[in-house]
Structure formats: structure tokens, C-alpha cells
Short mmCIF file of C-alpha atoms in Angstrom, two decimals:
data_model
loop_
_atom_site.label_atom_id
_atom_site.label_comp_id
_atom_site.label_asym_id
_atom_site.label_seq_id
_atom_site.Cartn_x
_atom_site.Cartn_y
_atom_site.Cartn_z
CA UNK I 626 9.97 -20.09 16.89
CA UNK I 627 10.57 -23.06 14.63
CA UNK I 628 7.76 -23.96 12.28
CA UNK I 629 7.19 -25.83 9.07
CA UNK I 630 4.28 -23.61 8.28
CA UNK I 631 5.37 -21.05 5.66
CA UNK I 632 2.65 -18.53 6.47
CA UNK I 633 3.49 -18.73 10.21
CA UNK I 634 7.20 -18.16 9.43
CA UNK I 635 6.29 -15.15 7.31
CA UNK I 636 4.18 -13.67 10.07
CA UNK I 637 7.00 -14.30 12.66
CA UNK I 638 9.54 -12.77 10.32
CA UNK I 639 7.33 -9.69 9.77
CA UNK I 640 6.78 -9.33 13.50
CA UNK I 641 10.53 -9.56 14.19
CA UNK I 642 11.34 -7.07 11.45
CA UNK I 643 8.75 -4.48 12.60
CA UNK I 644 9.99 -4.89 16.23
CA UNK I 645 13.57 -4.31 15.12
CA UNK I 646 12.59 -1.31 12.98
CA UNK I 647 10.69 0.31 15.88
CA UNK I 648 13.64 -0.30 18.21
CA UNK I 649 16.12 1.13 15.61
CA UNK I 650 13.92 4.20 15.08
CA UNK I 651 13.70 4.89 18.82
CA UNK I 652 17.43 4.32 19.18
CA UNK I 653 18.28 6.75 16.35
CA UNK I 654 15.90 9.41 17.75
CA UNK I 655 17.09 9.19 21.41
CA UNK I 656 18.88 12.31 22.52
CA UNK I 657 17.81 14.29 19.49
CA UNK I 658 15.10 16.83 19.11
CA UNK I 659 12.07 15.45 17.25
CA UNK I 660 9.15 16.77 15.28
CA UNK I 661 5.52 15.89 15.04
CA UNK I 662 6.39 13.95 11.86
CA UNK I 663 8.93 11.86 13.85
CA UNK I 664 6.31 11.11 16.51
CA UNK I 665 3.85 10.12 13.82
CA UNK I 666 6.44 7.85 12.14
CA UNK I 667 7.20 6.21 15.46
CA UNK I 668 3.50 5.67 16.17
CA UNK I 669 3.22 4.04 12.74
CA UNK I 670 6.13 1.73 13.55
CA UNK I 671 4.36 0.73 16.82
CA UNK I 672 1.10 0.16 14.99
CA UNK I 673 2.88 -2.06 12.39
CA UNK I 674 4.39 -4.04 15.25
CA UNK I 675 1.04 -4.37 16.96
CA UNK I 676 -0.70 -5.44 13.77
CA UNK I 677 1.97 -8.08 13.06
CA UNK I 678 1.55 -9.50 16.55
CA UNK I 679 -2.28 -9.54 16.17
CA UNK I 680 -2.11 -11.29 12.80
CA UNK I 681 0.22 -13.95 14.16
CA UNK I 682 -2.03 -14.47 17.15
CA UNK I 683 -5.18 -14.77 14.98
CA UNK I 684 -3.47 -17.30 12.72
CA UNK I 685 -2.39 -19.35 15.75
CA UNK I 686 -5.98 -19.35 17.04
CA UNK I 687 -7.29 -20.34 13.62
CA UNK I 688 -4.93 -23.33 13.41
CA UNK I 689 -5.85 -24.40 16.92
CA UNK I 690 -9.60 -24.14 16.09
CA UNK I 691 -9.18 -26.21 12.97
CA UNK I 692 -7.22 -28.91 14.78
CA UNK I 693 -9.74 -29.00 17.60
CA UNK I 694 -12.64 -29.29 15.15
CA UNK I 695 -10.96 -32.20 13.42
CA UNK I 696 -10.28 -33.97 16.68
CA UNK I 697 -13.88 -33.36 17.85
CA UNK I 698 -15.26 -34.68 14.56
CA UNK I 699 -13.16 -37.89 14.91
CA UNK I 700 -14.34 -38.46 18.49
#
């Protein structure tokens, strides 16, 4: 996603990084025995990924709302 918005780029970068980290963690643990701590760590990785996606979505909705309000105020 190409964007001139620094905050949006940071959110996108964070989402990509957390997605990659969750994938790497699952890949490293495949085929090996795992403990409760490993399951907890993987759940935390998935939560981080989910939170990053949510934050990016909320920011996009915010930007849309602001733009719509400006357009409505002009009309």
C-alpha cells in the first residue's frame, strides 16, 4: 500500500512486521513439541497482529470521516 501519510505507513509497517513474526513463530514451532508458554507466546503474536489491523482500520475510517465532513461542509 503506497501512502504519503507517515502515520498510515507506520501502521502498515507494524501490521506487516507482526504478521511476519507470527508466521515465523508458527514456522519455527511446526513439527516440534510445544509448551503452554509457546502457545501463550503465539497467542500474543496473533493478538499483536489483530491489534495492528484494527488500528489501521480505525485510522482509515477516521480519515474517511474527516474528508466526508469537509466535503459535506463545503456543499
